Amino acid sequence: MKVLFGGPYYTKGCGVSNYEKMLMEEISKSHQVYHFKYNFLQNKNPFEIFGLIKKIKNLKPDVIHLQYTPTLGGPFFPLLIYILKKQLKIILNSHENIDVYYRYLKPLKFLLNLYEKIVVKNSDYYIVHIQEHKDFIINNLKLNGDNIKIVNHPVSYINTDKINPNKINPEVYSKYGIPENKKLYLAFFGNIKYKKGIDILLKVVKSLNKTDRDKFNLLIMGCPNKREKRYYLKLKKLSSGLDNITFTGFIEESDLPHILKRLDLIILPYRNCTDSGILYKEVFPHNIPVLASNVGGLKRVGELGIGKNFDGPDDLRKKIREFIINRWDLKDECMLQEAGPQRHGLLKHRLLIKEFDITKICKIYLRLYNEQNKV
C-alpha cells in the first residue's frame, strides 16, 4: 500500500512534526511511505495547496494521512480536502480544537466553524485524541460524528535510561544558562503560547514566599512563534526580580535527555488542551512526575499515575508547595491507583504499554487504511 503523509515534518520545535515522524517511521516498516510538507504558518503562501494537489494526483497514493490544525492548513485547506476526497481515502489527525481560535478571531466565529465543518465532513476519518474534542465537534458543529474516531497519542518507547545521572554533560547546562545547584528543578516544557498558561505559573511562583522560592529552580524551556512574541515579552516582565527563573529558549534534541534526566517535576499549566505530546515524548520515557491543569487530555495525568492535576491558580500554588516541602514521586501510592505497582524510575506498567505503544496505535491506522467502504 502506498501511504502519503502530509504535515509540518520537519519543523523545528513542533510537536505535530514529531508526532508525524513517529507515525511515518512505524508505518514505513510494512508499507510504502511518502511525504509532502505543508505549513501555512511558515510559508504564508495560501496558493501552495494548488501545487500540492497536482503532485498528489501524480503520485496516486492509496491513502493520504494528514496532520491538521487550521494554522498549519491555511485558508484553502478545506478546498484541498474537498478536491482530494473524490479520489483518495483521507485520514486526518486533528491536533487542535477550533475553539482556541475564538479568542483571536471572535468576529469570524461563524466562518471558523464552517471551515472546520467542511474539513470534518470531507475526511473519511477525522481522528481526535480525547472524547471532549469529539463531543465539542458534534455539539457545536451539529454533525453526527460517525467518521470521528478517538485514537490515543502514541509513545515510541516506554523506558529509556540512555543518560546516566553521573554522566550528565555540565556544558549543556551552561549552554542554556541553567544554574547548577542542589535545588529542585521544576520546569515548563513546550512551545510558548498563551493557551499553555505560563503566565499563570509565573504569577503563582511570584506569590510564594522567598523561603519557598529558594528551594527550586524554574526552567521555562521553549520558544514562541512570531504570533506569540508579545506574550513572551509579557512573561519576561512577569519574571523580573525572580532569580530562580530561567528562560532557556529552544533545547536541541541531542541536549534534551541531559536536562530531562535532572528534572524533578514538569508543570503544564494549560488553559485548554486537546492533548499534549510532551506527556508521550518526554514524560513517559524519562519518568518525570507531572503537575498539570485538569483540562482536556491532561486529565489523564492523575488517572495514569504519572502525576497530579490541579484546578486553578490556588490549587497549583498549594501543590507546588506540597512538592517542594515533601517531594512526591512516581512511587507514591496516591499516584498509582489506576496504574498499579512499579519500581521507582521505570514506567513499565502494562497500562501505558497497552494504551499508548506506537505499534498498537499504528495497527489502528492500518485498519482504517484498509477499510474498503468510505464513511
PDB file of N, CA and C in Angstrom, residues 249-336:
ATOM      1  N   GLY A 249      15.106  29.091  26.107  1.00  0.00           N
ATOM      2  CA  GLY A 249      14.939  29.071  24.665  1.00  0.00           C
ATOM      3  C   GLY A 249      14.779  27.639  24.178  1.00  0.00           C
ATOM      4  N   PHE A 250      14.919  27.446  22.862  1.00  0.00           N
ATOM      5  CA  PHE A 250      14.743  26.118  22.264  1.00  0.00           C
ATOM      6  C   PHE A 250      15.873  25.193  22.688  1.00  0.00           C
ATOM      7  N   ILE A 251      15.538  23.970  23.109  1.00  0.00           N
ATOM      8  CA  ILE A 251      16.529  22.973  23.513  1.00  0.00           C
ATOM      9  C   ILE A 251      16.768  22.010  22.352  1.00  0.00           C
ATOM     10  N   GLU A 252      18.010  21.880  21.945  1.00  0.00           N
ATOM     11  CA  GLU A 252      18.347  20.948  20.864  1.00  0.00           C
ATOM     12  C   GLU A 252      18.020  19.513  21.288  1.00  0.00           C
ATOM     13  N   GLU A 253      17.587  18.705  20.324  1.00  0.00           N
ATOM     14  CA  GLU A 253      17.176  17.328  20.603  1.00  0.00           C
ATOM     15  C   GLU A 253      18.277  16.530  21.303  1.00  0.00           C
ATOM     16  N   SER A 254      19.530  16.720  20.890  1.00  0.00           N
ATOM     17  CA  SER A 254      20.638  15.948  21.474  1.00  0.00           C
ATOM     18  C   SER A 254      20.932  16.365  22.913  1.00  0.00           C
ATOM     19  N   ASP A 255      20.576  17.595  23.279  1.00  0.00           N
ATOM     20  CA  ASP A 255      20.834  18.087  24.636  1.00  0.00           C
ATOM     21  C   ASP A 255      19.704  17.744  25.602  1.00  0.00           C
ATOM     22  N   LEU A 256      18.533  17.484  25.056  1.00  0.00           N
ATOM     23  CA  LEU A 256      17.336  17.343  25.881  1.00  0.00           C
ATOM     24  C   LEU A 256      17.437  16.251  26.945  1.00  0.00           C
ATOM     25  N   PRO A 257      17.931  15.041  26.621  1.00  0.00           N
ATOM     26  CA  PRO A 257      17.995  13.998  27.656  1.00  0.00           C
ATOM     27  C   PRO A 257      18.834  14.395  28.867  1.00  0.00           C
ATOM     28  N   HIS A 258      19.907  15.167  28.643  1.00  0.00           N
ATOM     29  CA  HIS A 258      20.770  15.593  29.747  1.00  0.00           C
ATOM     30  C   HIS A 258      20.010  16.488  30.727  1.00  0.00           C
ATOM     31  N   ILE A 259      19.092  17.282  30.185  1.00  0.00           N
ATOM     32  CA  ILE A 259      18.320  18.192  31.038  1.00  0.00           C
ATOM     33  C   ILE A 259      17.143  17.449  31.684  1.00  0.00           C
ATOM     34  N   LEU A 260      16.435  16.655  30.876  1.00  0.00           N
ATOM     35  CA  LEU A 260      15.281  15.924  31.400  1.00  0.00           C
ATOM     36  C   LEU A 260      15.673  14.972  32.525  1.00  0.00           C
ATOM     37  N   LYS A 261      16.875  14.431  32.440  1.00  0.00           N
ATOM     38  CA  LYS A 261      17.330  13.476  33.452  1.00  0.00           C
ATOM     39  C   LYS A 261      17.428  14.121  34.829  1.00  0.00           C
ATOM     40  N   ARG A 262      17.611  15.442  34.865  1.00  0.00           N
ATOM     41  CA  ARG A 262      17.766  16.130  36.139  1.00  0.00           C
ATOM     42  C   ARG A 262      16.474  16.744  36.669  1.00  0.00           C
ATOM     43  N   LEU A 263      15.433  16.784  35.847  1.00  0.00           N
ATOM     44  CA  LEU A 263      14.204  17.449  36.267  1.00  0.00           C
ATOM     45  C   LEU A 263      13.489  16.651  37.359  1.00  0.00           C
ATOM     46  N   ASP A 264      12.966  17.380  38.332  1.00  0.00           N
ATOM     47  CA  ASP A 264      12.196  16.756  39.406  1.00  0.00           C
ATOM     48  C   ASP A 264      10.695  16.811  39.133  1.00  0.00           C
ATOM     49  N   LEU A 265      10.250  17.815  38.359  1.00  0.00           N
ATOM     50  CA  LEU A 265       8.815  17.981  38.107  1.00  0.00           C
ATOM     51  C   LEU A 265       8.613  18.810  36.848  1.00  0.00           C
ATOM     52  N   ILE A 266       7.704  18.358  35.975  1.00  0.00           N
ATOM     53  CA  ILE A 266       7.270  19.168  34.828  1.00  0.00           C
ATOM     54  C   ILE A 266       5.886  19.720  35.145  1.00  0.00           C
ATOM     55  N   ILE A 267       5.711  21.022  34.919  1.00  0.00           N
ATOM     56  CA  ILE A 267       4.430  21.680  35.193  1.00  0.00           C
ATOM     57  C   ILE A 267       3.812  22.118  33.858  1.00  0.00           C
ATOM     58  N   LEU A 268       2.578  21.687  33.615  1.00  0.00           N
ATOM     59  CA  LEU A 268       1.853  22.028  32.389  1.00  0.00           C
ATOM     60  C   LEU A 268       0.574  22.772  32.780  1.00  0.00           C
ATOM     61  N   PRO A 269       0.638  24.107  32.844  1.00  0.00           N
ATOM     62  CA  PRO A 269      -0.496  24.895  33.367  1.00  0.00           C
ATOM     63  C   PRO A 269      -1.472  25.355  32.288  1.00  0.00           C
ATOM     64  N   TYR A 270      -1.783  24.485  31.317  1.00  0.00           N
ATOM     65  CA  TYR A 270      -2.557  24.852  30.139  1.00  0.00           C
ATOM     66  C   TYR A 270      -3.930  25.437  30.488  1.00  0.00           C
ATOM     67  N   ARG A 271      -4.334  26.438  29.705  1.00  0.00           N
ATOM     68  CA  ARG A 271      -5.709  26.952  29.809  1.00  0.00           C
ATOM     69  C   ARG A 271      -6.684  25.982  29.138  1.00  0.00           C
ATOM     70  N   ASN A 272      -6.286  25.449  27.998  1.00  0.00           N
ATOM     71  CA  ASN A 272      -7.080  24.426  27.323  1.00  0.00           C
ATOM     72  C   ASN A 272      -6.145  23.504  26.562  1.00  0.00           C
ATOM     73  N   CYS A 273      -6.641  22.317  26.253  1.00  0.00           N
ATOM     74  CA  CYS A 273      -5.741  21.323  25.680  1.00  0.00           C
ATOM     75  C   CYS A 273      -6.543  20.165  25.106  1.00  0.00           C
ATOM     76  N   THR A 274      -6.284  19.800  23.849  1.00  0.00           N
ATOM     77  CA  THR A 274      -6.862  18.568  23.324  1.00  0.00           C
ATOM     78  C   THR A 274      -6.020  17.390  23.811  1.00  0.00           C
ATOM     79  N   ASP A 275      -4.708  17.560  23.767  1.00  0.00           N
ATOM     80  CA  ASP A 275      -3.777  16.584  24.299  1.00  0.00           C
ATOM     81  C   ASP A 275      -2.398  17.213  24.282  1.00  0.00           C
ATOM     82  N   SER A 276      -1.427  16.576  24.903  1.00  0.00           N
ATOM     83  CA  SER A 276      -0.078  17.140  24.942  1.00  0.00           C
ATOM     84  C   SER A 276       0.939  16.080  24.568  1.00  0.00           C
ATOM     85  N   GLY A 277       1.670  16.331  23.476  1.00  0.00           N
ATOM     86  CA  GLY A 277       2.721  15.417  23.059  1.00  0.00           C
ATOM     87  C   GLY A 277       3.852  15.335  24.067  1.00  0.00           C
ATOM     88  N   ILE A 278       3.976  16.365  24.931  1.00  0.00           N
ATOM     89  CA  ILE A 278       5.013  16.367  25.966  1.00  0.00           C
ATOM     90  C   ILE A 278       4.884  15.120  26.842  1.00  0.00           C
ATOM     91  N   LEU A 279       3.653  14.756  27.174  1.00  0.00           N
ATOM     92  CA  LEU A 279       3.437  13.585  28.036  1.00  0.00           C
ATOM     93  C   LEU A 279       4.011  12.329  27.403  1.00  0.00           C
ATOM     94  N   TYR A 280       3.850  12.201  26.085  1.00  0.00           N
ATOM     95  CA  TYR A 280       4.150  10.944  25.423  1.00  0.00           C
ATOM     96  C   TYR A 280       5.582  10.871  24.896  1.00  0.00           C
ATOM     97  N   LYS A 281       6.183  12.017  24.610  1.00  0.00           N
ATOM     98  CA  LYS A 281       7.536  12.010  24.055  1.00  0.00           C
ATOM     99  C   LYS A 281       8.605  12.231  25.115  1.00  0.00           C
ATOM    100  N   GLU A 282       8.314  13.078  26.108  1.00  0.00           N
ATOM    101  CA  GLU A 282       9.325  13.406  27.117  1.00  0.00           C
ATOM    102  C   GLU A 282       9.038  12.813  28.498  1.00  0.00           C
ATOM    103  N   VAL A 283       7.775  12.884  28.934  1.00  0.00           N
ATOM    104  CA  VAL A 283       7.458  12.478  30.309  1.00  0.00           C
ATOM    105  C   VAL A 283       7.520  10.961  30.490  1.00  0.00           C
ATOM    106  N   PHE A 284       6.789  10.206  29.664  1.00  0.00           N
ATOM    107  CA  PHE A 284       6.756   8.753  29.821  1.00  0.00           C
ATOM    108  C   PHE A 284       8.166   8.140  29.745  1.00  0.00           C
ATOM    109  N   PRO A 285       8.929   8.439  28.682  1.00  0.00           N
ATOM    110  CA  PRO A 285      10.229   7.780  28.567  1.00  0.00           C
ATOM    111  C   PRO A 285      11.214   8.150  29.676  1.00  0.00           C
ATOM    112  N   HIS A 286      11.135   9.378  30.184  1.00  0.00           N
ATOM    113  CA  HIS A 286      12.111   9.834  31.173  1.00  0.00           C
ATOM    114  C   HIS A 286      11.574   9.796  32.603  1.00  0.00           C
ATOM    115  N   ASN A 287      10.332   9.327  32.759  1.00  0.00           N
ATOM    116  CA  ASN A 287       9.790   9.047  34.089  1.00  0.00           C
ATOM    117  C   ASN A 287       9.799  10.262  35.018  1.00  0.00           C
ATOM    118  N   ILE A 288       9.327  11.387  34.502  1.00  0.00           N
ATOM    119  CA  ILE A 288       9.310  12.619  35.282  1.00  0.00           C
ATOM    120  C   ILE A 288       7.887  12.867  35.797  1.00  0.00           C
ATOM    121  N   PRO A 289       7.706  13.097  37.088  1.00  0.00           N
ATOM    122  CA  PRO A 289       6.371  13.427  37.590  1.00  0.00           C
ATOM    123  C   PRO A 289       5.840  14.710  36.952  1.00  0.00           C
ATOM    124  N   VAL A 290       4.521  14.797  36.812  1.00  0.00           N
ATOM    125  CA  VAL A 290       3.876  15.939  36.150  1.00  0.00           C
ATOM    126  C   VAL A 290       2.833  16.561  37.072  1.00  0.00           C
ATOM    127  N   LEU A 291       2.761  17.874  37.019  1.00  0.00           N
ATOM    128  CA  LEU A 291       1.683  18.620  37.663  1.00  0.00           C
ATOM    129  C   LEU A 291       0.979  19.367  36.541  1.00  0.00           C
ATOM    130  N   ALA A 292      -0.264  19.027  36.254  1.00  0.00           N
ATOM    131  CA  ALA A 292      -0.925  19.529  35.054  1.00  0.00           C
ATOM    132  C   ALA A 292      -2.330  20.035  35.336  1.00  0.00           C
ATOM    133  N   SER A 293      -2.756  21.010  34.533  1.00  0.00           N
ATOM    134  CA  SER A 293      -4.128  21.505  34.593  1.00  0.00           C
ATOM    135  C   SER A 293      -5.106  20.353  34.391  1.00  0.00           C
ATOM    136  N   ASN A 294      -6.249  20.472  35.012  1.00  0.00           N
ATOM    137  CA  ASN A 294      -7.277  19.445  34.891  1.00  0.00           C
ATOM    138  C   ASN A 294      -8.164  19.741  33.681  1.00  0.00           C
ATOM    139  N   VAL A 295      -7.544  19.770  32.489  1.00  0.00           N
ATOM    140  CA  VAL A 295      -8.269  20.103  31.260  1.00  0.00           C
ATOM    141  C   VAL A 295      -7.919  19.102  30.159  1.00  0.00           C
ATOM    142  N   GLY A 296      -8.877  18.852  29.283  1.00  0.00           N
ATOM    143  CA  GLY A 296      -8.639  18.047  28.091  1.00  0.00           C
ATOM    144  C   GLY A 296      -7.895  16.748  28.369  1.00  0.00           C
ATOM    145  N   GLY A 297      -6.931  16.440  27.487  1.00  0.00           N
ATOM    146  CA  GLY A 297      -6.158  15.217  27.611  1.00  0.00           C
ATOM    147  C   GLY A 297      -5.248  15.187  28.819  1.00  0.00           C
ATOM    148  N   LEU A 298      -4.986  16.356  29.418  1.00  0.00           N
ATOM    149  CA  LEU A 298      -4.125  16.397  30.603  1.00  0.00           C
ATOM    150  C   LEU A 298      -4.795  15.777  31.828  1.00  0.00           C
ATOM    151  N   LYS A 299      -6.106  15.585  31.763  1.00  0.00           N
ATOM    152  CA  LYS A 299      -6.799  14.929  32.876  1.00  0.00           C
ATOM    153  C   LYS A 299      -6.259  13.522  33.113  1.00  0.00           C
ATOM    154  N   ARG A 300      -5.631  12.952  32.093  1.00  0.00           N
ATOM    155  CA  ARG A 300      -5.096  11.596  32.210  1.00  0.00           C
ATOM    156  C   ARG A 300      -3.909  11.509  33.169  1.00  0.00           C
ATOM    157  N   VAL A 301      -3.278  12.639  33.447  1.00  0.00           N
ATOM    158  CA  VAL A 301      -2.081  12.639  34.285  1.00  0.00           C
ATOM    159  C   VAL A 301      -2.334  11.940  35.618  1.00  0.00           C
ATOM    160  N   GLY A 302      -3.393  12.357  36.306  1.00  0.00           N
ATOM    161  CA  GLY A 302      -3.727  11.731  37.578  1.00  0.00           C
ATOM    162  C   GLY A 302      -4.224  10.314  37.420  1.00  0.00           C
ATOM    163  N   GLU A 303      -5.016  10.081  36.374  1.00  0.00           N
ATOM    164  CA  GLU A 303      -5.609   8.756  36.156  1.00  0.00           C
ATOM    165  C   GLU A 303      -4.537   7.692  35.896  1.00  0.00           C
ATOM    166  N   LEU A 304      -3.473   8.084  35.167  1.00  0.00           N
ATOM    167  CA  LEU A 304      -2.440   7.124  34.795  1.00  0.00           C
ATOM    168  C   LEU A 304      -1.341   6.986  35.838  1.00  0.00           C
ATOM    169  N   GLY A 305      -1.401   7.811  36.862  1.00  0.00           N
ATOM    170  CA  GLY A 305      -0.397   7.690  37.912  1.00  0.00           C
ATOM    171  C   GLY A 305       0.944   8.265  37.551  1.00  0.00           C
ATOM    172  N   ILE A 306       0.978   9.245  36.642  1.00  0.00           N
ATOM    173  CA  ILE A 306       2.253   9.869  36.286  1.00  0.00           C
ATOM    174  C   ILE A 306       2.384  11.263  36.892  1.00  0.00           C
ATOM    175  N   GLY A 307       1.437  11.647  37.725  1.00  0.00           N
ATOM    176  CA  GLY A 307       1.498  12.956  38.365  1.00  0.00           C
ATOM    177  C   GLY A 307       0.178  13.320  38.997  1.00  0.00           C
ATOM    178  N   LYS A 308      -0.035  14.616  39.168  1.00  0.00           N
ATOM    179  CA  LYS A 308      -1.256  15.117  39.782  1.00  0.00           C
ATOM    180  C   LYS A 308      -1.840  16.242  38.941  1.00  0.00           C
ATOM    181  N   ASN A 309      -3.145  16.414  39.045  1.00  0.00           N
ATOM    182  CA  ASN A 309      -3.835  17.528  38.382  1.00  0.00           C
ATOM    183  C   ASN A 309      -4.148  18.620  39.386  1.00  0.00           C
ATOM    184  N   PHE A 310      -4.313  19.830  38.873  1.00  0.00           N
ATOM    185  CA  PHE A 310      -4.719  20.941  39.742  1.00  0.00           C
ATOM    186  C   PHE A 310      -5.865  21.704  39.086  1.00  0.00           C
ATOM    187  N   ASP A 311      -6.663  22.343  39.917  1.00  0.00           N
ATOM    188  CA  ASP A 311      -7.794  23.145  39.449  1.00  0.00           C
ATOM    189  C   ASP A 311      -7.579  24.605  39.848  1.00  0.00           C
ATOM    190  N   GLY A 312      -7.078  25.417  38.932  1.00  0.00           N
ATOM    191  CA  GLY A 312      -6.934  26.847  39.178  1.00  0.00           C
ATOM    192  C   GLY A 312      -5.637  27.215  39.884  1.00  0.00           C
ATOM    193  N   PRO A 313      -5.322  28.523  39.891  1.00  0.00           N
ATOM    194  CA  PRO A 313      -4.057  29.021  40.454  1.00  0.00           C
ATOM    195  C   PRO A 313      -3.844  28.687  41.930  1.00  0.00           C
ATOM    196  N   ASP A 314      -4.897  28.766  42.738  1.00  0.00           N
ATOM    197  CA  ASP A 314      -4.741  28.489  44.173  1.00  0.00           C
ATOM    198  C   ASP A 314      -4.324  27.040  44.415  1.00  0.00           C
ATOM    199  N   ASP A 315      -4.937  26.138  43.659  1.00  0.00           N
ATOM    200  CA  ASP A 315      -4.594  24.722  43.804  1.00  0.00           C
ATOM    201  C   ASP A 315      -3.188  24.444  43.275  1.00  0.00           C
ATOM    202  N   LEU A 316      -2.805  25.131  42.214  1.00  0.00           N
ATOM    203  CA  LEU A 316      -1.447  24.999  41.677  1.00  0.00           C
ATOM    204  C   LEU A 316      -0.422  25.440  42.724  1.00  0.00           C
ATOM    205  N   ARG A 317      -0.690  26.577  43.355  1.00  0.00           N
ATOM    206  CA  ARG A 317       0.208  27.086  44.397  1.00  0.00           C
ATOM    207  C   ARG A 317       0.337  26.076  45.535  1.00  0.00           C
ATOM    208  N   LYS A 318      -0.793  25.533  45.951  1.00  0.00           N
ATOM    209  CA  LYS A 318      -0.812  24.558  47.045  1.00  0.00           C
ATOM    210  C   LYS A 318       0.012  23.318  46.694  1.00  0.00           C
ATOM    211  N   LYS A 319      -0.136  22.815  45.464  1.00  0.00           N
ATOM    212  CA  LYS A 319       0.548  21.573  45.082  1.00  0.00           C
ATOM    213  C   LYS A 319       2.040  21.800  44.831  1.00  0.00           C
ATOM    214  N   ILE A 320       2.425  22.980  44.360  1.00  0.00           N
ATOM    215  CA  ILE A 320       3.854  23.284  44.239  1.00  0.00           C
ATOM    216  C   ILE A 320       4.497  23.300  45.630  1.00  0.00           C
ATOM    217  N   ARG A 321       3.815  23.923  46.586  1.00  0.00           N
ATOM    218  CA  ARG A 321       4.342  23.955  47.959  1.00  0.00           C
ATOM    219  C   ARG A 321       4.435  22.544  48.540  1.00  0.00           C
ATOM    220  N   GLU A 322       3.424  21.728  48.289  1.00  0.00           N
ATOM    221  CA  GLU A 322       3.465  20.343  48.756  1.00  0.00           C
ATOM    222  C   GLU A 322       4.680  19.618  48.197  1.00  0.00           C
ATOM    223  N   PHE A 323       4.959  19.873  46.920  1.00  0.00           N
ATOM    224  CA  PHE A 323       6.057  19.177  46.259  1.00  0.00           C
ATOM    225  C   PHE A 323       7.411  19.605  46.812  1.00  0.00           C
ATOM    226  N   ILE A 324       7.618  20.915  46.959  1.00  0.00           N
ATOM    227  CA  ILE A 324       8.946  21.378  47.389  1.00  0.00           C
ATOM    228  C   ILE A 324       9.198  21.120  48.880  1.00  0.00           C
ATOM    229  N   ILE A 325       8.129  20.981  49.654  1.00  0.00           N
ATOM    230  CA  ILE A 325       8.291  20.702  51.082  1.00  0.00           C
ATOM    231  C   ILE A 325       8.408  19.203  51.344  1.00  0.00           C
ATOM    232  N   ASN A 326       7.575  18.429  50.650  1.00  0.00           N
ATOM    233  CA  ASN A 326       7.551  16.982  50.866  1.00  0.00           C
ATOM    234  C   ASN A 326       7.427  16.302  49.519  1.00  0.00           C
ATOM    235  N   ARG A 327       8.532  16.258  48.821  1.00  0.00           N
ATOM    236  CA  ARG A 327       8.543  15.822  47.420  1.00  0.00           C
ATOM    237  C   ARG A 327       7.851  14.475  47.227  1.00  0.00           C
ATOM    238  N   TRP A 328       6.884  14.456  46.292  1.00  0.00           N
ATOM    239  CA  TRP A 328       6.264  13.199  45.906  1.00  0.00           C
ATOM    240  C   TRP A 328       6.832  12.754  44.565  1.00  0.00           C
ATOM    241  N   ASP A 329       6.828  11.472  44.336  1.00  0.00           N
ATOM    242  CA  ASP A 329       7.367  10.972  43.077  1.00  0.00           C
ATOM    243  C   ASP A 329       6.488   9.846  42.544  1.00  0.00           C
ATOM    244  N   LEU A 330       6.972   9.170  41.528  1.00  0.00           N
ATOM    245  CA  LEU A 330       6.137   8.207  40.814  1.00  0.00           C
ATOM    246  C   LEU A 330       5.816   6.940  41.594  1.00  0.00           C
ATOM    247  N   LYS A 331       6.433   6.740  42.763  1.00  0.00           N
ATOM    248  CA  LYS A 331       6.122   5.547  43.530  1.00  0.00           C
ATOM    249  C   LYS A 331       5.045   5.803  44.585  1.00  0.00           C
ATOM    250  N   ASP A 332       4.597   7.070  44.706  1.00  0.00           N
ATOM    251  CA  ASP A 332       3.588   7.391  45.708  1.00  0.00           C
ATOM    252  C   ASP A 332       2.289   6.635  45.432  1.00  0.00           C
ATOM    253  N   GLU A 333       1.726   6.083  46.458  1.00  0.00           N
ATOM    254  CA  GLU A 333       0.516   5.262  46.319  1.00  0.00           C
ATOM    255  C   GLU A 333      -0.634   6.052  45.718  1.00  0.00           C
ATOM    256  N   CYS A 334      -0.746   7.337  46.096  1.00  0.00           N
ATOM    257  CA  CYS A 334      -1.866   8.142  45.610  1.00  0.00           C
ATOM    258  C   CYS A 334      -1.796   8.389  44.111  1.00  0.00           C
ATOM    259  N   MET A 335      -0.620   8.207  43.514  1.00  0.00           N
ATOM    260  CA  MET A 335      -0.462   8.444  42.090  1.00  0.00           C
ATOM    261  C   MET A 335      -0.590   7.173  41.265  1.00  0.00           C
ATOM    262  N   LEU A 336      -0.799   6.045  41.914  1.00  0.00           N
ATOM    263  CA  LEU A 336      -0.775   4.785  41.197  1.00  0.00           C
ATOM    264  C   LEU A 336      -2.048   3.970  41.364  1.00  0.00           C
TER     265      LEU A 336
END
